[in-house]
Amino acid sequence: CNHSRSSSQRDADLQTIVQYLAPDVMVVQELGNAPVNPLVVLGDIFNVNGVSHYARAGSSNNSSSSLVNMLFYNSDKLELISQDFINLDINNSPLIRIIDFYRLYVKDPGLGTPGIDTVFFTIGVAHLKAGNSSGDASERARATAAVMQYIDQNVGDDNVLFAGDFNVYSANQTAFQNLVNYS
């Protein structure tokens, strides 16, 4: 977004997209750190024109940054059962930004009936450090190593989706390799 449009125009654009796509899950970054922001997005963009089934996760922010992640989801189909975040790398040094994790399950209408089960899944959401310097690449590598360690130690055998603004500029970067060649 180039900020040449007013906030109400951007909200209207996003409302049009959400109404057309009717997403079951949507994650965002750079939501802003004002506590009202996710409530405004939920009430003015998702739950409008007779729609009322969208919900959101709680907010987390380790630096009062505007680079806040958020999860919005269709509460008719999904249930958020927990959320967590990491703010330290694998050496317990602070990460530049929080990386959020949300655990959900599919609300199958037959749940509770013998033989009917559900699917649990975890969504990790990150906004990794931008920039082409070696320090920026190192920050992304530290963050993705922490993500993979978190998944390995905490997620179990859920399905995992990792989403966000990764700012990875080539498949050769360590951050990318951490995600696709983890051992």
C-alpha positions as a printed Julia matrix, in Angstrom:
183×3 Matrix{Float64}:
   0.0     0.0    0.0
   1.52    3.29  -1.03
  -0.44    5.42   1.48
  -1.81    7.6   -1.3
  -5.25    6.38  -0.28
  -6.99    7.36   2.92
  -7.46    4.82   5.69
 -11.18    4.64   4.91
 -10.4     3.89   1.25
  -7.94    1.16   2.27
 -10.52   -0.29   4.67
 -13.11   -0.32   1.87
 -10.64   -2.06  -0.45
  -9.86   -4.71   2.13
 -13.56   -5.15   2.9
 -14.19   -5.8   -0.82
 -11.42   -8.4   -0.9
 -12.6   -10.14   2.28
 -16.22  -10.23   1.08
 -15.17  -11.66  -2.28
 -12.77  -14.29  -0.93
 -14.61  -15.11   2.34
 -11.38  -16.46   3.88
 -11.52  -19.0    6.66
  -8.13  -17.78   7.89
  -6.31  -14.51   7.35
  -3.07  -13.42   8.96
  -1.71   -9.89   8.82
   1.46   -8.1    9.78
   2.01   -4.41  10.5
  -1.42   -4.09  12.06
  -0.22   -1.31  14.33
   0.15   -1.41  18.09
  -3.05    0.4   19.1
  -5.29   -2.07  20.98
  -8.3    -0.87  18.98
  -6.81   -1.82  15.58
  -7.79   -5.52  15.53
 -11.25   -4.6   16.83
 -11.71   -2.09  14.01
 -10.56   -4.6   11.39
 -12.88   -7.24  12.83
 -15.9    -4.94  13.11
 -15.46   -2.74  10.04
 -13.97   -5.17   7.52
 -14.82   -8.77   8.45
 -18.12   -8.69  10.36
 -20.16   -6.41   8.11
 -23.24   -6.66   5.9
 -24.86   -9.42   7.95
 -21.66  -11.43   8.46
 -20.88  -12.09  12.11
 -18.82  -15.29  12.2
 -15.31  -13.88  12.19
 -13.18  -13.81  15.33
  -9.6   -12.87  16.09
  -6.73  -13.98  18.24
  -5.28  -11.94  21.07
  -2.54   -9.39  20.44
   1.11   -9.76  21.31
   3.87   -7.21  20.86
   7.34   -7.17  22.42
   8.55   -3.74  21.39
   5.57   -1.41  21.04
   6.26   -1.7   17.33
   3.64   -1.23  14.64
   4.74   -4.58  13.21
   2.07   -6.53  15.08
   0.81   -9.88  13.74
  -2.84  -10.9   13.92
  -4.97  -13.91  13.05
  -8.59  -13.54  11.92
 -10.65  -16.69  11.37
 -14.11  -18.02  10.54
 -15.46  -19.11  13.92
 -18.25  -21.15  12.28
 -15.6   -23.49  10.88
 -12.61  -23.12  13.19
 -11.89  -22.9   16.9
  -8.8   -21.18  18.28
  -7.69  -23.31  21.21
  -4.39  -21.71  22.13
  -1.85  -19.15  21.13
   1.76  -18.64  21.99
   4.73  -16.63  20.81
   8.47  -16.73  20.75
  10.64  -13.71  21.33
  14.0   -15.41  21.87
  16.29  -17.22  19.47
  17.73  -20.68  20.13
  20.49  -19.1   22.27
  17.93  -17.15  24.34
  18.86  -13.83  22.76
  15.97  -11.48  21.94
  14.5   -11.59  18.47
  13.75   -8.28  16.77
  10.05   -9.16  16.49
   7.67  -11.57  18.14
   6.69  -14.65  16.13
   3.16  -15.78  16.94
   1.74  -19.31  16.92
  -1.96  -20.14  16.88
  -3.41  -23.64  17.35
  -6.85  -24.27  15.88
  -9.11  -27.16  15.01
 -11.79  -27.69  12.4
 -15.33  -27.67  13.8
 -16.74  -30.7   12.03
 -20.53  -30.75  12.5
 -20.29  -34.41  13.42
 -17.88  -33.96  16.31
 -18.95  -36.07  19.25
 -20.34  -38.76  16.96
 -18.43  -42.06  17.02
 -15.97  -42.22  14.14
 -15.96  -38.46  13.53
 -12.71  -36.68  14.25
 -11.24  -33.29  13.49
  -8.04  -31.74  12.22
  -5.75  -29.74  14.47
  -3.32  -27.31  12.93
  -0.87  -24.63  13.96
  -0.24  -21.37  12.15
   3.01  -19.53  12.77
   3.03  -15.85  11.78
   6.16  -13.77  11.4
   7.42  -10.54   9.94
  11.11  -11.22   9.47
  13.73   -8.48   9.26
  13.93   -6.77   5.88
  17.14   -5.63   4.25
  20.02   -6.94   2.22
  22.85   -6.55   4.72
  24.55   -9.58   6.24
  23.21   -8.48   9.63
  19.64   -8.46   8.28
  20.13  -11.94   6.8
  21.56  -13.11  10.12
  18.47  -11.8   11.97
  16.2   -13.74   9.61
  18.31  -16.86  10.07
  18.11  -16.58  13.87
  14.34  -16.12  13.69
  13.71  -19.08  11.39
  15.98  -21.32  13.47
  13.86  -20.35  16.49
  10.66  -21.09  14.55
  11.83  -24.56  13.6
  12.97  -25.3   17.15
   9.59  -24.16  18.49
   7.73  -26.35  16.01
   9.97  -29.32  16.81
   9.53  -28.93  20.57
   5.93  -27.69  20.88
   3.73  -28.49  17.94
   3.74  -32.28  17.94
   2.13  -33.86  14.95
  -0.21  -31.01  13.99
  -0.34  -29.73  10.48
   1.72  -26.52  10.35
   1.39  -23.43   8.2
   4.04  -20.73   8.51
   2.97  -17.43   7.01
   3.91  -13.78   6.95
   6.37  -11.36   5.46
   9.6   -13.34   5.31
  11.75  -10.8    3.43
  13.87  -13.67   2.05
  15.64  -12.62  -1.13
  16.94  -15.98  -2.4
  16.68  -19.69  -1.74
  20.34  -19.65  -0.76
  19.74  -17.57   2.35
  20.06  -19.42   5.64
  16.56  -18.32   6.7
  15.05  -20.1    3.7
  17.22  -23.17   4.18
  16.26  -23.33   7.87
  12.62  -23.66   6.8
  12.98  -26.18   3.99
  15.92  -28.32   5.16
  15.41  -28.54   8.9
  16.8   -31.62  10.58
